[in-house]
PDB file of C-alpha atoms in Angstrom:
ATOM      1  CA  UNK P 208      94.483  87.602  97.489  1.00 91.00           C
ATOM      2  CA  UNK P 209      97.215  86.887  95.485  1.00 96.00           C
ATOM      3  CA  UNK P 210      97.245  86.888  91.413  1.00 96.00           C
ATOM      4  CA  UNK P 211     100.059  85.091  89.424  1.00 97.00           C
ATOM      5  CA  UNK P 212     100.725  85.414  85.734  1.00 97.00           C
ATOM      6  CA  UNK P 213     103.705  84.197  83.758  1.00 96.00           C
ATOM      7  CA  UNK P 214     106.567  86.848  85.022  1.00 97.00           C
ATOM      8  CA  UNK P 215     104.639  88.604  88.061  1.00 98.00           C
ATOM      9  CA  UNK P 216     102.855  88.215  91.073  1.00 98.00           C
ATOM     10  CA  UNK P 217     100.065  90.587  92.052  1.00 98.00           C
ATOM     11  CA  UNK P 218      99.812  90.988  96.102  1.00 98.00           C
ATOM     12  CA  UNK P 219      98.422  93.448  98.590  1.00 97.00           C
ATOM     13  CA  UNK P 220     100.854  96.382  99.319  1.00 97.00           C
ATOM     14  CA  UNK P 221     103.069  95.493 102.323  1.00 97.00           C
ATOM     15  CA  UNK P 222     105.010  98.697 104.800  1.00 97.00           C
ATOM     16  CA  UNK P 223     108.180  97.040 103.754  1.00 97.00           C
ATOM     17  CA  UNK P 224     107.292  97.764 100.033  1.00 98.00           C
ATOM     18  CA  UNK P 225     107.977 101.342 100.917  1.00 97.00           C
ATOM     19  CA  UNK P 226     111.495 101.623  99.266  1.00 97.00           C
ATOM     20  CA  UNK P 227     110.812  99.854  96.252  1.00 97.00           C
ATOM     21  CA  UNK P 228     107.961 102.224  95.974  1.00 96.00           C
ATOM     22  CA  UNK P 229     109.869 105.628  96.664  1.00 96.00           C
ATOM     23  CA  UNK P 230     112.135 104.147  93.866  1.00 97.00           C
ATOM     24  CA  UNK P 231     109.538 104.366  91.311  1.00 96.00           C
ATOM     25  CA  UNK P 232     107.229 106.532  92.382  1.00 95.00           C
ATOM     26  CA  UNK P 233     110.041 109.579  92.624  1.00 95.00           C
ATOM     27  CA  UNK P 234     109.972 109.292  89.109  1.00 95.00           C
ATOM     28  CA  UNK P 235     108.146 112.876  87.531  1.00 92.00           C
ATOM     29  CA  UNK P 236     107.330 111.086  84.513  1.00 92.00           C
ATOM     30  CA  UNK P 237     105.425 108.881  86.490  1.00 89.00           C
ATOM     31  CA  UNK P 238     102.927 110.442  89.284  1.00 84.00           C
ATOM     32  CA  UNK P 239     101.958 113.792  87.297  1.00 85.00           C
ATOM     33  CA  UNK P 240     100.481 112.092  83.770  1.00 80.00           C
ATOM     34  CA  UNK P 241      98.440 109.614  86.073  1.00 78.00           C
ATOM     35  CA  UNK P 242      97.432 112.695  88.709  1.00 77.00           C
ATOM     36  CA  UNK P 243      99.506 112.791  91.438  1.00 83.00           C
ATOM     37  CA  UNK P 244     102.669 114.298  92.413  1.00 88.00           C
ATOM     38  CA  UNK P 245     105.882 112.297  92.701  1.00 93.00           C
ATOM     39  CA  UNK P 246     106.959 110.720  95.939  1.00 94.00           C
ATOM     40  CA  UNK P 247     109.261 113.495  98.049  1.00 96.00           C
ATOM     41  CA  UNK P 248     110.691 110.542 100.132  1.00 96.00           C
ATOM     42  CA  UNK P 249     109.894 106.940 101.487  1.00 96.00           C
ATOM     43  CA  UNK P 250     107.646 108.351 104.275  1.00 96.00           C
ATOM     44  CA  UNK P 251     105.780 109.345 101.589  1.00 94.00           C
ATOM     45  CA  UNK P 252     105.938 106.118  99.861  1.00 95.00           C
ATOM     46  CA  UNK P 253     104.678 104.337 103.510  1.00 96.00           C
ATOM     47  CA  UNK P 254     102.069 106.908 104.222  1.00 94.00           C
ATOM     48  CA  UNK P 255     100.734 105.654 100.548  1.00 93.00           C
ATOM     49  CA  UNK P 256     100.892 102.114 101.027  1.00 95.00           C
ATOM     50  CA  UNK P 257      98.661 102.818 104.623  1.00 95.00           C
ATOM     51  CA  UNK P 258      96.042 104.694 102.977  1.00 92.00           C
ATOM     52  CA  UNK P 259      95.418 104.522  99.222  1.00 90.00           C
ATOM     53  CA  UNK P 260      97.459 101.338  98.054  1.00 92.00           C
ATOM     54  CA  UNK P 261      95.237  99.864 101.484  1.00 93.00           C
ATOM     55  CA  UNK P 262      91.787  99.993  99.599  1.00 92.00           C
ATOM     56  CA  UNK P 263      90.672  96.688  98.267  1.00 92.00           C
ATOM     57  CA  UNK P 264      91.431  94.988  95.266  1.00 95.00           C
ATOM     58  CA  UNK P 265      94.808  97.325  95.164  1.00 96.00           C
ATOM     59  CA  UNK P 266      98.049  95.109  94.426  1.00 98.00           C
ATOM     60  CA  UNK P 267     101.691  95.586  93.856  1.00 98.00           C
ATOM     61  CA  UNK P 268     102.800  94.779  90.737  1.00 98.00           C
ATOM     62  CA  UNK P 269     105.562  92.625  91.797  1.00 98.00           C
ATOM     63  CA  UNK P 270     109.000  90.674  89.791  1.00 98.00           C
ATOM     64  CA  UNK P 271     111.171  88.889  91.180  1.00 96.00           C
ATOM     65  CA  UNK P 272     109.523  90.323  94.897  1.00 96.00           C
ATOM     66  CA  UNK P 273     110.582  93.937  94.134  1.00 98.00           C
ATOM     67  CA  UNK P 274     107.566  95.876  94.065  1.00 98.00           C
ATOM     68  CA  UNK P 275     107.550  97.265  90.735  1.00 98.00           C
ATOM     69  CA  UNK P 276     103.932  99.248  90.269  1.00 97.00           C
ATOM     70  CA  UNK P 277     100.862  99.260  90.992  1.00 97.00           C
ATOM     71  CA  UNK P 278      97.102  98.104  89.735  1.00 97.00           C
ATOM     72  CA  UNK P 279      93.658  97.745  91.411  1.00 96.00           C
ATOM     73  CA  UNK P 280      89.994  97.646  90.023  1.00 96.00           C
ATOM     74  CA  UNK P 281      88.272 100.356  92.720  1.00 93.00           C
ATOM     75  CA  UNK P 282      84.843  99.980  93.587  1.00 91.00           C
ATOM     76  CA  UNK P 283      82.609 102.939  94.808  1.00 85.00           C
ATOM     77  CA  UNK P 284      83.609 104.464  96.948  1.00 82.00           C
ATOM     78  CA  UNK P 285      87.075 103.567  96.506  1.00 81.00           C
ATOM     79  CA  UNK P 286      87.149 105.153  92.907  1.00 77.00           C
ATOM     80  CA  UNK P 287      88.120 108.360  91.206  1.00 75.00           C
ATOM     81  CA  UNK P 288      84.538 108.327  89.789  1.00 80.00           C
ATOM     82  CA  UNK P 289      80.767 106.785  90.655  1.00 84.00           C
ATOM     83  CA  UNK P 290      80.382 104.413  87.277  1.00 89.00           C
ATOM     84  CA  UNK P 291      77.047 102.623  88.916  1.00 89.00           C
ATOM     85  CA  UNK P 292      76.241  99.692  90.632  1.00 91.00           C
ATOM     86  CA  UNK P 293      78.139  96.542  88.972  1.00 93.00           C
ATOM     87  CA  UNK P 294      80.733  98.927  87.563  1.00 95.00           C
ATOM     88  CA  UNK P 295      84.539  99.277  88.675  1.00 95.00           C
ATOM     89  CA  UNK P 296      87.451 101.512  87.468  1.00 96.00           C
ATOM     90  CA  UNK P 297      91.265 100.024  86.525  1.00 97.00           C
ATOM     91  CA  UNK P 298      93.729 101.941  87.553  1.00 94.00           C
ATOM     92  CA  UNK P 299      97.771 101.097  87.182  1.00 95.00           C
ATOM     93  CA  UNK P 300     101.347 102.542  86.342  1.00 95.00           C
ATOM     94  CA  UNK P 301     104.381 100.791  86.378  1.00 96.00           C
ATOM     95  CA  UNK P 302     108.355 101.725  87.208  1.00 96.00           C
ATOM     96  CA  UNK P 303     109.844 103.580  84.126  1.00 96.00           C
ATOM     97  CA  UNK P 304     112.406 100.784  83.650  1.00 97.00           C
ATOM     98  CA  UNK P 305     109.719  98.307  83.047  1.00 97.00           C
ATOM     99  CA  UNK P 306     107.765 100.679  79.845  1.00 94.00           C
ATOM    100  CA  UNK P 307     107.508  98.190  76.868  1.00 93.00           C
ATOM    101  CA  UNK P 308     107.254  94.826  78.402  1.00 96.00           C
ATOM    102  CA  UNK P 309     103.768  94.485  77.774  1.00 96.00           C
ATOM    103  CA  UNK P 310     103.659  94.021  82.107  1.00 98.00           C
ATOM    104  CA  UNK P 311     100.870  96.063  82.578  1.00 97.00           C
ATOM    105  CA  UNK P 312      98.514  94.341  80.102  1.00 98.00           C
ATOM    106  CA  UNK P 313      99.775  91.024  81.284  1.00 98.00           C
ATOM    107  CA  UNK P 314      98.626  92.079  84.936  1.00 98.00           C
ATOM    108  CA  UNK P 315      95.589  93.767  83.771  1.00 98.00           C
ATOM    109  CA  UNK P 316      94.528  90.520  81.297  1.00 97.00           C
ATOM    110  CA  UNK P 317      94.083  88.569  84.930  1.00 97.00           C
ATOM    111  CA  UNK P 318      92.717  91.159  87.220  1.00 97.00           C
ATOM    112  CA  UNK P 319      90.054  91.994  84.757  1.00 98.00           C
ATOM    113  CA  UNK P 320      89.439  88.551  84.511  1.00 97.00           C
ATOM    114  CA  UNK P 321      88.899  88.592  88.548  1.00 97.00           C
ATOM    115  CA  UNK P 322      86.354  91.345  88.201  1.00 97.00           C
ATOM    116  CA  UNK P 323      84.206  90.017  86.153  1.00 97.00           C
ATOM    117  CA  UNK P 324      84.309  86.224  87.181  1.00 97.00           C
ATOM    118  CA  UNK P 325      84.788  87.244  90.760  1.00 96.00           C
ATOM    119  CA  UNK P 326      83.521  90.295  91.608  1.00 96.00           C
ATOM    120  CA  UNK P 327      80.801  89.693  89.295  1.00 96.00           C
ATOM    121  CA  UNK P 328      81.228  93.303  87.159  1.00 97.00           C
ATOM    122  CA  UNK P 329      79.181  93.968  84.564  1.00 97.00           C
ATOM    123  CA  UNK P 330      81.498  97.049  83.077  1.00 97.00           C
ATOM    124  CA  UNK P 331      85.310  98.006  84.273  1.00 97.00           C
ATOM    125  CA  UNK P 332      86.111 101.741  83.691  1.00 97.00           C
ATOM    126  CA  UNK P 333      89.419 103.165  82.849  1.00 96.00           C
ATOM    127  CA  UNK P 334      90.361 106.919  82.569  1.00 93.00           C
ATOM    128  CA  UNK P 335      94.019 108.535  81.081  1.00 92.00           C
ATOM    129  CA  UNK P 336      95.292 112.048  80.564  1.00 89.00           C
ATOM    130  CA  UNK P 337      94.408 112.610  76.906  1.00 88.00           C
ATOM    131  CA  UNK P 338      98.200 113.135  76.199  1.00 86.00           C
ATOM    132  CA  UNK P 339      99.141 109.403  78.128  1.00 88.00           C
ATOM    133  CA  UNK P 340      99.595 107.586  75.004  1.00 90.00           C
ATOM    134  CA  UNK P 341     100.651 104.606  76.811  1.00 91.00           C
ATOM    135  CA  UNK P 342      98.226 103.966  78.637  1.00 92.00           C
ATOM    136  CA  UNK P 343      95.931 104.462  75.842  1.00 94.00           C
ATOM    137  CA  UNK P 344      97.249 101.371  73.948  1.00 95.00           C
ATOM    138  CA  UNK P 345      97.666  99.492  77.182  1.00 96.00           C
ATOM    139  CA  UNK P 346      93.846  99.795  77.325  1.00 97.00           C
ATOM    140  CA  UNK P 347      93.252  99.284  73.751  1.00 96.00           C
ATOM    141  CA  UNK P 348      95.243  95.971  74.074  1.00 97.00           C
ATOM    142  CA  UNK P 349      93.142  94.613  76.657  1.00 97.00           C
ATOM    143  CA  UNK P 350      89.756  95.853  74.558  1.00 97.00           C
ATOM    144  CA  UNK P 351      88.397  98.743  76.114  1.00 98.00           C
ATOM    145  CA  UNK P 352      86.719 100.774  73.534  1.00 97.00           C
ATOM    146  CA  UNK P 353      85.850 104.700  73.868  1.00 96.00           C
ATOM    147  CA  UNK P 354      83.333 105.952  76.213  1.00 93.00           C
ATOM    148  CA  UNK P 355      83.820 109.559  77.176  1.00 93.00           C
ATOM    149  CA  UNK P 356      86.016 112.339  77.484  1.00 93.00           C
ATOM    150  CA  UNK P 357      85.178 114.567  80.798  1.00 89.00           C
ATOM    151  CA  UNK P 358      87.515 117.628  82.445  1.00 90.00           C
ATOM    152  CA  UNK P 359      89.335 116.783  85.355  1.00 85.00           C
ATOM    153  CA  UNK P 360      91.734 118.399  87.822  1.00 84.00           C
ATOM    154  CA  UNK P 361      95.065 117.051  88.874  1.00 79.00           C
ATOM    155  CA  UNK P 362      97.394 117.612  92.260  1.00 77.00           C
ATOM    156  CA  UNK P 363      97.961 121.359  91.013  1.00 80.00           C
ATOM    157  CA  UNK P 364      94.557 122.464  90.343  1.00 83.00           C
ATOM    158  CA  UNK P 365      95.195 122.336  86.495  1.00 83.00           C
ATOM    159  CA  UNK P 366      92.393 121.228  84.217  1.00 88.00           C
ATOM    160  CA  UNK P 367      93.062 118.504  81.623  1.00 86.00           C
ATOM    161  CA  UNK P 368      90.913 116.553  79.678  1.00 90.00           C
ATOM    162  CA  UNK P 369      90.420 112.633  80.386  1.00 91.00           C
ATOM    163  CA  UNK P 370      89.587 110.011  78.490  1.00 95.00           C
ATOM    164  CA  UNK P 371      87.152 107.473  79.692  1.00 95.00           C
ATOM    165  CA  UNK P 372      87.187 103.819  78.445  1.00 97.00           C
ATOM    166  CA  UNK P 373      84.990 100.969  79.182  1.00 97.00           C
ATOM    167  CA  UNK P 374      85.023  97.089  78.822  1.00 98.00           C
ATOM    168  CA  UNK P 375      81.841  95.286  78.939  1.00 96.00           C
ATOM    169  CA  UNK P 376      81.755  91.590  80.555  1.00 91.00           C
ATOM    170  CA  UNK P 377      81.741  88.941  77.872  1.00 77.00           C
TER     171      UNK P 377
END
């Protein structure tokens, strides 16, 4: 499937996004505050794509056809986390050069809409590192309101605590 909004087009990963990944994903400020450890080279980046950026309803962020993040609304199993039946979890980040454009809500605004008048959701999850200020008003932007906090463990083994948000269907 393919999602269009005003300045981006939201498509399933492609191997030949693998560069424009790597470029972006490399990026420590990037993988560690959303749980996973930067890319170490475009192999990486293509072994990604094949297995985790493969699940469904996982789409590039694209501009101008570079591949620029990511987004997807996981399902069980697909998910970090088992939210119950009807229930999915939104997960994105987004190149470093691209912070401030207000590109992830503007993605998020129509994939959320495809949940719930699509997919038929009744509640869409979303979880950030209680120190990931952006993506907490990223989520407050689109409307989630405060759910939980839980303890989690990242790539290293360290403990943090997350923040769980939820958006009911209107």
């Amino acid at each position: 499937m393919i999602i269009k909004t005003e300045r981006l087009v939201l498509r399933p990963w492609e191997e030949n996004d693998a560069e424009d990944l790597y470029k972006y994903a490399q990026n420590p400020k990037i993988g560690p505050i959303a749980g996973w450890p930067p890319h170490k080279s475009v192999e990486d980046s293509l072994e990604i794509i094949n297995t985790v950026f493969a699940k469904n309803e996982t789409y590039a962020i694209t501009k101008n056809g570079e591949a620029i993040g990511s987004i997807g609304l996981l399902i069980h199993p697909d998910g970090n986390h088992y939210w119950g039946d009807g229930c999915g979890e939104l997960g994105y980040w987004i190149g470093e050069p691209f912070w401030g454009e207000g590109l992830v809500v503007e993605a998020s605004i129509e994939l959320l809409k495809h949940g719930f008048d699509d997919l038929k959701l009744e509640k869409i999850y979303a979880t950030f590192r209680n120190d990931n200020f952006q993506s907490k008003r990223v989520l407050e932007k689109l409307g989630f309101k405060f759910g939980d906090t839980v303890i989690n463990e990242d790539f290293t083994g360290e403990r943090f605590m997350e923040v769980v948000m939820v958006l009911e269907n209107q």
